[in-house]
Amino acid sequence: MRTPLLLLTATLLWLGTTCHSQQVIPLYEGKAPGSENWTWSEQEYSNNSFKTRVVYNVVKPTLTVYLPKPELATGTAVVVAPGGAFHILSIDNEGIEVAKWLNSKGIAAFVLKYRLVRSMTENPVAELMPKMQDFKKLDEINAPVVEMAVADGKKAIEYVRSHAKELDILPNQIGIMGFSAGGALTLGVGLSYTAANRPDFIAPIYPKTDIFGPIKVPADAPPAWICAASDDQLGFAPHATALYDAWIGEKKIAELHMYQKGGHGFGMNKQKIPTDTWYERFGEWLKLQGLLKKLRPSNWEKQFTEEQIAEFRRADEERQKNDWAFLSRYAADNQKLTAPKPNENRVVFLGNSITEGWVKAQPDFFANGNYIGRGISGQTSPQALLRFRSDVVDLKPKVVVINIGINDIAENTGLYNPDFTLGNIASMVEIAKANGIKVVLASVHPAFEFPWRKEISDVPNKVIRFNERLKEYAQKQGVVFLDYHSAMKDSRNGMAPDIAEDGVHPTLKGYQIMVPLAEKAIAEALKTK
């Protein structure tokens, strides 16, 4: 019903990063083994020299769950271990922000709060900094807790795998990534494991690796993605390269990204240098491992390969930069149209994918009725307004049928503002009247939810309220109001699967309901003075 490039504008809206509410899961029942006598409690601190929120004095290890939208889910999961020298956790820059990016790729993320060395003051960063002047001594302080932290990492993998079904995860696609001390934890998990807690891949980011002695690569070592900066202030760049050499030396899968600049702890920070996009390289590697395939691809996505969809995406992104309203979509077709004959009742249908799909579903209806379809998938009212002259006025129709607004409610091009949407439609009506074109204003079709934007709430009522305003406006302007909504709604004020398989785009049966309604409205418009 829709061409690849045109549908992409709506389909690519999956890139939104809104996450579901987060669940916090204790890793152990009761007190964690080895720290039963710890009596202090977890704290947060933000006013520090690192200029980021940190967590310290973790006693009860937890996982905070970040799940992707179901329609994006790949079945891949990543446990994320923030860094902080086993004294603090950089919970945002190396934890939550990473999790949200992973969600945007359809990956379930689990931010791990692992046990830490106790901080004796309320300023854990200031307390830590002098210790970092002597790494040998710091390693001795950390050693007992490192063992516990690695155990927490293994327990996290075990929990996610044992709850894979309920978390919508594939048990053989569970990895762990970590930063600095979290990278060391990640390596510790990747060096020694059981079947229950073996990670399917590891991603140590600027890790400290010498705390485990010489690296002994397991016979069934998981694939590794390693990243660091050459100018790491803590001197961890050689740790990353040594880890890569060890993995490659044993002929295990590994990829290393060593940036010239970035320092230590770049995480999700933006410094206007290549490290700003390290996570995109990680995403490319995950794709190479076959870990980014959707569990439930849409019917449209099933028609194409990943490479084709990626090409559609690149083309659409380029077009969005240069032709936001997609004026080029019908430019050649418009040039081929001859001027209408004196008594010709030419009609233009302006809209989105519903209109575009109608032309393809019932081409004879358009050809026999002298109707011209000018629908573009995913479009909103400002885009339709921008192309109103080229796709409507210049074609010199007697009537224009305007069916736009559903994608405004879906927030395809920004937050929904009914006043803004109605204003754009009013501008189209005014332009049409000024050019002697009679107007049919079509209601927004029923919808219960949007497959590509399921987080949009209260869709049925938003549609109903907008249609009420649209009808009132049409009556005040003396233009014909075409009510698709009343004829096509179901008990939920959406559309039933037999007339709209995905609840938004009509099937042939749905279009057949629309035909007599449209013909009646056009006939009525032609009679108006």
Coordinates of N, CA and C in Angstrom, one line a residue, residues 264-456:
H264 N 39.7 10.1 30.0 CA 39.1 9.0 30.8 C 37.7 9.5 31.2
G265 N 36.7 8.5 31.2 CA 35.4 8.8 31.7 C 34.5 9.6 30.7
F266 N 34.8 9.5 29.4 CA 34.0 10.3 28.4 C 32.5 9.9 28.4
G267 N 32.2 8.6 28.6 CA 30.8 8.1 28.7 C 30.0 8.7 27.6
M268 N 28.8 9.3 28.0 CA 27.9 9.9 27.1 C 28.1 11.4 27.0
N269 N 29.2 11.9 27.5 CA 29.5 13.3 27.4 C 29.7 13.7 26.0
K270 N 29.4 15.0 25.7 CA 29.6 15.6 24.4 C 30.8 16.6 24.5
Q271 N 31.8 16.3 23.7 CA 33.0 17.1 23.7 C 33.3 17.6 22.3
K272 N 32.5 17.4 21.4 CA 32.6 17.8 20.0 C 33.9 17.1 19.4
I273 N 34.1 15.9 19.7 CA 35.2 15.1 19.2 C 34.6 13.7 18.9
P274 N 35.4 12.8 18.2 CA 34.8 11.5 17.8 C 34.3 10.6 18.9
T275 N 34.8 10.8 20.1 CA 34.3 9.9 21.2 C 32.8 10.2 21.5
D276 N 32.3 11.4 21.0 CA 30.9 11.7 21.2 C 29.9 10.6 20.6
T277 N 30.4 9.9 19.7 CA 29.6 8.9 19.0 C 30.1 7.5 19.1
W278 N 30.9 7.2 20.2 CA 31.4 5.8 20.3 C 30.3 4.8 20.3
Y279 N 29.1 5.1 20.9 CA 28.1 4.2 21.1 C 27.5 3.8 19.7
E280 N 27.6 4.7 18.7 CA 27.1 4.3 17.4 C 28.0 3.2 16.8
R281 N 29.3 3.2 17.1 CA 30.2 2.2 16.7 C 29.8 0.9 17.4
F282 N 29.5 1.0 18.7 CA 29.0 -0.2 19.4 C 27.8 -0.8 18.8
G283 N 26.9 0.1 18.4 CA 25.6 -0.4 17.7 C 25.9 -1.1 16.4
E284 N 26.9 -0.6 15.7 CA 27.3 -1.2 14.4 C 27.8 -2.6 14.7
W285 N 28.6 -2.7 15.7 CA 29.2 -4.0 16.1 C 28.1 -5.0 16.5
L286 N 27.1 -4.5 17.3 CA 26.0 -5.4 17.7 C 25.2 -5.9 16.5
K287 N 25.1 -5.0 15.5 CA 24.4 -5.4 14.3 C 25.2 -6.5 13.5
L288 N 26.5 -6.3 13.5 CA 27.3 -7.3 12.8 C 27.2 -8.6 13.5
Q289 N 27.0 -8.7 14.8 CA 26.8 -9.9 15.5 C 25.4 -10.5 15.4
G290 N 24.6 -9.8 14.7 CA 23.2 -10.3 14.5 C 22.3 -10.0 15.7
L291 N 22.6 -9.0 16.5 CA 21.9 -8.8 17.7 C 20.9 -7.7 17.7
L292 N 20.7 -7.1 16.5 CA 19.7 -6.0 16.4 C 18.5 -6.3 15.5
K293 N 18.3 -7.6 15.3 CA 17.1 -7.9 14.5 C 15.9 -7.9 15.3
K294 N 14.8 -7.3 14.8 CA 13.6 -7.1 15.6 C 13.0 -8.5 15.9
L295 N 12.4 -8.6 17.1 CA 11.7 -9.9 17.4 C 10.4 -9.9 16.6
R296 N 9.8 -8.7 16.4 CA 8.5 -8.7 15.7 C 8.5 -7.6 14.6
P297 N 9.1 -7.8 13.5 CA 9.2 -6.8 12.5 C 7.8 -6.6 11.9
S298 N 7.5 -5.4 11.5 CA 6.2 -5.1 10.9 C 6.1 -5.7 9.5
N299 N 4.8 -5.8 9.0 CA 4.6 -6.4 7.7 C 5.4 -5.6 6.7
W300 N 5.5 -4.3 6.8 CA 6.3 -3.6 5.9 C 7.8 -3.9 5.9
E301 N 8.3 -4.0 7.2 CA 9.7 -4.3 7.3 C 10.1 -5.7 6.8
K302 N 9.1 -6.7 6.8 CA 9.4 -8.0 6.4 C 9.6 -8.1 4.9
Q303 N 9.2 -7.0 4.2 CA 9.4 -7.0 2.7 C 10.8 -6.7 2.3
F304 N 11.7 -6.2 3.2 CA 13.0 -5.7 2.8 C 14.1 -6.3 3.7
T305 N 15.3 -6.2 3.2 CA 16.4 -6.6 4.0 C 16.9 -5.4 4.9
E306 N 17.7 -5.7 5.9 CA 18.2 -4.7 6.8 C 19.0 -3.6 6.0
E307 N 19.7 -4.1 4.9 CA 20.5 -3.1 4.1 C 19.5 -2.2 3.4
Q308 N 18.4 -2.8 2.8 CA 17.5 -1.9 2.1 C 16.8 -0.9 3.0
I309 N 16.4 -1.3 4.2 CA 15.8 -0.4 5.2 C 16.8 0.7 5.6
A310 N 18.1 0.3 5.8 CA 19.1 1.3 6.1 C 19.3 2.3 5.0
E311 N 19.2 1.8 3.7 CA 19.3 2.7 2.6 C 18.1 3.7 2.5
F312 N 16.9 3.1 2.8 CA 15.7 4.0 2.8 C 15.9 5.1 3.9
R313 N 16.5 4.6 5.0 CA 16.7 5.6 6.1 C 17.6 6.7 5.7
R314 N 18.7 6.4 5.1 CA 19.7 7.4 4.7 C 19.0 8.3 3.7
A315 N 18.3 7.8 2.7 CA 17.6 8.6 1.7 C 16.6 9.5 2.3
D316 N 15.9 9.0 3.3 CA 14.8 9.8 3.9 C 15.4 10.9 4.8
E317 N 16.5 10.6 5.5 CA 17.2 11.6 6.3 C 17.7 12.7 5.4
E318 N 18.3 12.4 4.2 CA 18.8 13.4 3.3 C 17.6 14.2 2.8
R319 N 16.5 13.6 2.5 CA 15.4 14.3 2.0 C 14.8 15.3 3.0
Q320 N 14.8 14.8 4.3 CA 14.2 15.6 5.4 C 15.1 16.9 5.5
K321 N 16.3 16.8 5.2 CA 17.2 18.0 5.3 C 16.9 19.0 4.2
N322 N 16.7 18.5 3.0 CA 16.6 19.3 1.8 C 15.2 19.6 1.3
D323 N 14.2 18.7 1.7 CA 12.9 18.9 1.2 C 11.9 18.3 2.2
W324 N 11.8 19.1 3.3 CA 11.0 18.6 4.5 C 9.5 18.4 4.1
A325 N 9.0 19.2 3.3 CA 7.6 19.0 2.9 C 7.4 18.0 1.8
F326 N 8.5 17.5 1.2 CA 8.5 16.5 0.1 C 7.8 17.1 -1.1
L327 N 8.2 18.3 -1.5 CA 7.7 19.0 -2.7 C 8.0 18.2 -3.9
S328 N 9.1 17.5 -3.9 CA 9.6 16.7 -5.0 C 8.7 15.5 -5.3
R329 N 7.9 15.0 -4.3 CA 7.2 13.8 -4.4 C 6.4 13.7 -5.7
Y330 N 5.6 14.8 -5.9 CA 4.7 14.8 -7.1 C 5.1 15.8 -8.2
A331 N 6.3 16.3 -8.1 CA 6.7 17.4 -9.0 C 6.6 16.9 -10.5
A332 N 7.1 15.8 -10.8 CA 7.1 15.3 -12.2 C 5.7 15.0 -12.6
D333 N 4.9 14.4 -11.7 CA 3.5 14.1 -12.0 C 2.7 15.3 -12.3
N334 N 2.9 16.4 -11.5 CA 2.2 17.6 -11.6 C 2.5 18.3 -13.0
Q335 N 3.8 18.2 -13.4 CA 4.2 18.8 -14.7 C 3.5 18.1 -15.9
K336 N 3.2 16.8 -15.7 CA 2.6 16.0 -16.8 C 1.1 16.4 -17.0
L337 N 0.5 16.9 -15.9 CA -1.0 17.2 -16.0 C -1.2 18.3 -16.9
T338 N -2.2 18.2 -17.8 CA -2.6 19.3 -18.6 C -3.7 20.1 -17.9
A339 N -3.9 21.3 -18.3 CA -4.9 22.1 -17.7 C -6.3 21.5 -17.8
P340 N -7.1 21.6 -16.8 CA -8.5 21.0 -16.9 C -9.3 21.6 -18.0
K341 N -10.2 20.8 -18.7 CA -11.1 21.4 -19.7 C -12.1 22.2 -19.0
P342 N -12.8 23.1 -19.8 CA -13.7 24.1 -19.2 C -14.8 23.4 -18.2
N343 N -15.3 22.3 -18.6 CA -16.4 21.7 -17.8 C -15.9 20.5 -17.0
E344 N -14.6 20.4 -16.8 CA -14.0 19.3 -16.1 C -14.1 19.5 -14.6
N345 N -14.6 18.5 -13.9 CA -14.7 18.6 -12.4 C -13.5 17.8 -11.8
R346 N -12.4 18.4 -11.9 CA -11.2 17.8 -11.4 C -11.2 18.0 -9.8
V347 N -10.8 16.9 -9.1 CA -10.8 16.9 -7.7 C -9.4 16.4 -7.2
V348 N -8.8 17.1 -6.3 CA -7.6 16.7 -5.7 C -7.9 16.2 -4.2
F349 N -7.3 15.0 -3.9 CA -7.4 14.5 -2.5 C -6.0 14.8 -1.9
L350 N -6.0 15.6 -0.9 CA -4.7 16.0 -0.3 C -4.7 15.3 1.1
G351 N -3.6 14.6 1.4 CA -3.6 13.9 2.7 C -2.3 13.2 3.0
N352 N -2.3 12.1 3.8 CA -1.2 11.4 4.2 C -1.2 10.0 3.6
S353 N -0.7 9.0 4.4 CA -0.6 7.7 3.9 C -2.0 7.0 3.6
I354 N -3.0 7.5 4.3 CA -4.4 7.0 4.1 C -4.8 7.4 2.6
T355 N -4.5 8.6 2.2 CA -4.8 9.0 0.9 C -3.9 8.3 -0.1
E356 N -2.7 8.3 0.2 CA -1.7 7.6 -0.7 C -2.0 6.1 -0.9
G357 N -2.4 5.5 0.1 CA -2.8 4.1 0.0 C -4.1 3.8 -0.7
W358 N -5.0 4.8 -0.6 CA -6.3 4.7 -1.3 C -6.0 4.7 -2.8
V359 N -5.2 5.5 -3.3 CA -4.9 5.5 -4.8 C -4.4 4.2 -5.3
K360 N -3.6 3.5 -4.4 CA -3.0 2.2 -4.8 C -4.1 1.1 -4.7
A361 N -4.9 1.2 -3.6 CA -5.9 0.2 -3.4 C -7.1 0.2 -4.4
Q362 N -7.4 1.4 -4.8 CA -8.6 1.6 -5.8 C -8.2 2.6 -6.9
P363 N -7.3 2.2 -7.7 CA -6.9 3.1 -8.8 C -8.0 3.5 -9.8
D364 N -9.0 2.6 -10.0 CA -10.1 2.9 -10.9 C -11.0 3.9 -10.3
F365 N -11.2 3.9 -9.0 CA -12.0 5.0 -8.4 C -11.4 6.4 -8.7
F366 N -10.1 6.5 -8.6 CA -9.5 7.8 -8.9 C -9.5 8.1 -10.4
A367 N -9.2 7.1 -11.2 CA -9.2 7.4 -12.6 C -10.6 7.7 -13.2
N368 N -11.6 6.9 -12.8 CA -12.9 7.1 -13.3 C -13.6 8.4 -12.8
G369 N -13.2 8.8 -11.6 CA -13.8 10.0 -11.1 C -13.1 11.3 -11.4
N370 N -12.0 11.2 -12.1 CA -11.2 12.4 -12.4 C -10.6 12.9 -11.1
Y371 N -10.2 12.0 -10.2 CA -9.7 12.4 -8.9 C -8.2 12.2 -8.9
I372 N -7.5 13.1 -8.3 CA -6.0 13.1 -8.3 C -5.6 13.0 -6.8
G373 N -4.8 11.9 -6.6 CA -4.4 11.6 -5.2 C -3.0 12.3 -4.9
R374 N -3.0 13.1 -3.9 CA -1.8 13.7 -3.5 C -1.5 13.5 -2.0
G375 N -1.4 12.2 -1.6 CA -1.1 11.9 -0.2 C 0.3 11.5 -0.1
I376 N 0.9 11.8 1.1 CA 2.3 11.4 1.4 C 2.3 10.9 2.8
S377 N 2.9 9.7 2.9 CA 2.9 8.9 4.1 C 3.6 9.7 5.2
G378 N 3.0 9.7 6.4 CA 3.6 10.3 7.6 C 3.4 11.8 7.7
Q379 N 2.8 12.4 6.7 CA 2.8 13.9 6.7 C 1.8 14.5 7.7
T380 N 2.2 15.7 8.2 CA 1.4 16.4 9.1 C 0.9 17.7 8.5
S381 N 0.1 18.4 9.2 CA -0.6 19.6 8.6 C 0.4 20.7 8.1
P382 N 1.5 21.0 8.8 CA 2.4 22.0 8.3 C 3.1 21.6 7.0
Q383 N 3.4 20.3 6.9 CA 3.9 19.8 5.6 C 2.9 19.9 4.5
A384 N 1.7 19.6 4.7 CA 0.7 19.7 3.7 C 0.4 21.1 3.3
L385 N 0.5 22.0 4.3 CA 0.3 23.4 4.0 C 1.4 23.9 3.0
L386 N 2.6 23.5 3.3 CA 3.8 24.0 2.5 C 3.7 23.5 1.0
R387 N 3.0 22.4 0.8 CA 2.9 21.9 -0.6 C 1.5 22.2 -1.2
F388 N 0.7 22.9 -0.5 CA -0.7 23.1 -0.9 C -0.7 23.8 -2.3
R389 N 0.2 24.8 -2.5 CA 0.1 25.4 -3.8 C 0.6 24.5 -5.0
S390 N 1.7 23.8 -4.8 CA 2.2 23.0 -5.9 C 1.3 21.7 -6.1
D391 N 0.8 21.2 -5.1 CA 0.0 19.9 -5.2 C -1.5 20.1 -5.3
V392 N -2.0 21.3 -5.1 CA -3.4 21.6 -5.2 C -3.7 22.8 -6.1
V393 N -3.3 24.0 -5.7 CA -3.7 25.2 -6.4 C -3.2 25.1 -7.9
D394 N -2.0 24.8 -8.1 CA -1.5 24.8 -9.4 C -2.1 23.7 -10.4
L395 N -2.8 22.8 -9.8 CA -3.5 21.7 -10.6 C -4.9 22.2 -11.0
K396 N -5.3 23.3 -10.5 CA -6.6 24.0 -10.9 C -7.8 23.0 -10.8
P397 N -8.0 22.4 -9.6 CA -9.2 21.6 -9.4 C -10.4 22.4 -9.1
K398 N -11.6 21.8 -9.3 CA -12.8 22.4 -8.8 C -13.0 22.2 -7.3
V399 N -12.5 21.0 -6.8 CA -12.7 20.7 -5.4 C -11.4 20.1 -4.9
V400 N -11.1 20.4 -3.6 CA -10.0 19.7 -2.9 C -10.6 19.1 -1.7
V401 N -10.3 17.8 -1.5 CA -10.7 17.0 -0.3 C -9.4 17.0 0.6
I402 N -9.5 17.7 1.8 CA -8.4 17.7 2.7 C -8.6 16.7 3.8
N403 N -7.7 15.8 3.9 CA -7.8 14.8 5.0 C -6.4 14.7 5.7
I404 N -6.2 15.5 6.7 CA -4.9 15.7 7.4 C -5.2 15.9 8.9
G405 N -4.2 15.5 9.7 CA -4.3 15.7 11.1 C -4.0 14.5 12.0
I406 N -4.2 13.3 11.5 CA -3.9 12.1 12.3 C -2.4 12.0 12.7
N407 N -1.5 12.4 11.8 CA -0.1 12.4 12.1 C 0.3 13.6 13.0
D408 N -0.5 14.6 13.0 CA -0.2 15.7 14.0 C -0.5 15.1 15.4
I409 N -1.6 14.4 15.6 CA -1.9 13.8 16.9 C -0.8 12.8 17.3
A410 N -0.3 12.1 16.3 CA 0.8 11.1 16.5 C 2.1 11.8 16.8
E411 N 2.2 13.1 16.6 CA 3.4 13.9 16.9 C 4.5 13.5 16.0
N412 N 4.2 13.3 14.7 CA 5.3 12.9 13.8 C 6.3 13.9 13.6
T413 N 5.9 15.2 13.7 CA 6.9 16.3 13.4 C 6.9 17.3 14.6
G414 N 6.5 16.8 15.8 CA 6.5 17.7 17.0 C 5.3 17.5 17.8
L415 N 5.4 18.1 19.0 CA 4.3 18.0 20.0 C 3.0 18.4 19.3
Y416 N 1.9 17.7 19.7 CA 0.6 18.0 19.2 C 0.0 19.2 19.8
N417 N -0.4 20.2 19.0 CA -1.1 21.4 19.4 C -2.4 21.5 18.5
P418 N -3.6 21.2 19.0 CA -4.7 21.3 18.1 C -5.0 22.6 17.5
D419 N -4.6 23.7 18.2 CA -4.8 25.0 17.6 C -3.9 25.2 16.4
F420 N -2.7 24.7 16.5 CA -1.7 24.8 15.4 C -2.2 24.0 14.2
T421 N -2.7 22.8 14.5 CA -3.1 21.9 13.4 C -4.4 22.5 12.7
L422 N -5.3 23.0 13.5 CA -6.5 23.6 12.9 C -6.1 24.9 12.2
G423 N -5.2 25.6 12.7 CA -4.7 26.8 12.0 C -4.1 26.5 10.6
N424 N -3.4 25.5 10.5 CA -2.8 25.1 9.2 C -3.9 24.7 8.3
I425 N -4.9 23.9 8.7 CA -6.0 23.6 7.9 C -6.8 24.8 7.4
A426 N -7.0 25.7 8.4 CA -7.7 27.0 8.0 C -6.9 27.7 7.0
S427 N -5.6 27.7 7.0 CA -4.8 28.4 6.0 C -5.0 27.8 4.6
M428 N -5.1 26.4 4.6 CA -5.4 25.7 3.4 C -6.7 26.1 2.8
V429 N -7.7 26.2 3.7 CA -9.1 26.5 3.2 C -9.1 27.9 2.7
E430 N -8.4 28.8 3.3 CA -8.4 30.2 2.9 C -7.7 30.3 1.5
I431 N -6.6 29.6 1.3 CA -5.9 29.6 0.0 C -6.8 29.0 -1.0
A432 N -7.5 27.9 -0.7 CA -8.4 27.3 -1.7 C -9.5 28.3 -2.1
K433 N -10.1 28.9 -1.2 CA -11.2 29.9 -1.5 C -10.7 31.0 -2.3
A434 N -9.5 31.5 -2.0 CA -8.9 32.6 -2.7 C -8.7 32.3 -4.2
N435 N -8.5 31.0 -4.5 CA -8.3 30.5 -5.8 C -9.5 29.8 -6.5
G436 N -10.7 30.1 -5.9 CA -11.9 29.5 -6.5 C -12.0 28.0 -6.4
I437 N -11.4 27.4 -5.4 CA -11.5 26.0 -5.2 C -12.4 25.6 -4.1
K438 N -13.4 24.8 -4.3 CA -14.3 24.4 -3.3 C -13.7 23.4 -2.4
V439 N -14.1 23.4 -1.1 CA -13.4 22.6 -0.1 C -14.3 21.5 0.5
V440 N -13.7 20.3 0.7 CA -14.3 19.3 1.5 C -13.3 19.0 2.6
L441 N -13.7 19.2 3.9 CA -12.9 18.9 5.0 C -13.3 17.6 5.6
A442 N -12.3 16.6 5.5 CA -12.6 15.3 6.0 C -12.2 15.1 7.4
S443 N -13.0 14.4 8.2 CA -12.6 14.2 9.6 C -11.3 13.3 9.6
V444 N -10.7 13.4 10.8 CA -9.6 12.5 11.1 C -10.2 11.1 11.3
H445 N -9.5 10.1 10.8 CA -10.0 8.7 10.9 C -9.9 8.3 12.4
P446 N -10.7 7.3 12.8 CA -10.6 6.8 14.1 C -9.3 6.1 14.3
A447 N -8.8 6.1 15.5 CA -7.5 5.4 15.9 C -7.5 5.2 17.4
F448 N -7.2 4.0 17.8 CA -7.1 3.7 19.2 C -5.7 3.9 19.7
E449 N -4.7 3.6 18.9 CA -3.3 3.9 19.2 C -2.5 3.9 17.9
F450 N -1.3 4.3 18.0 CA -0.4 4.4 16.9 C 0.6 3.3 17.0
P451 N 0.7 2.4 16.0 CA 1.7 1.3 16.1 C 3.2 1.8 16.2
W452 N 3.4 3.0 15.6 CA 4.8 3.5 15.6 C 5.0 4.5 16.8
R453 N 4.0 4.8 17.5 CA 4.1 5.7 18.7 C 3.1 5.3 19.8
K454 N 3.4 4.1 20.3 CA 2.4 3.6 21.3 C 2.4 4.4 22.6
E455 N 3.4 5.2 22.8 CA 3.4 6.0 24.1 C 2.4 7.2 24.0
I456 N 1.9 7.5 22.8 CA 0.9 8.6 22.7 C -0.4 8.1 23.4

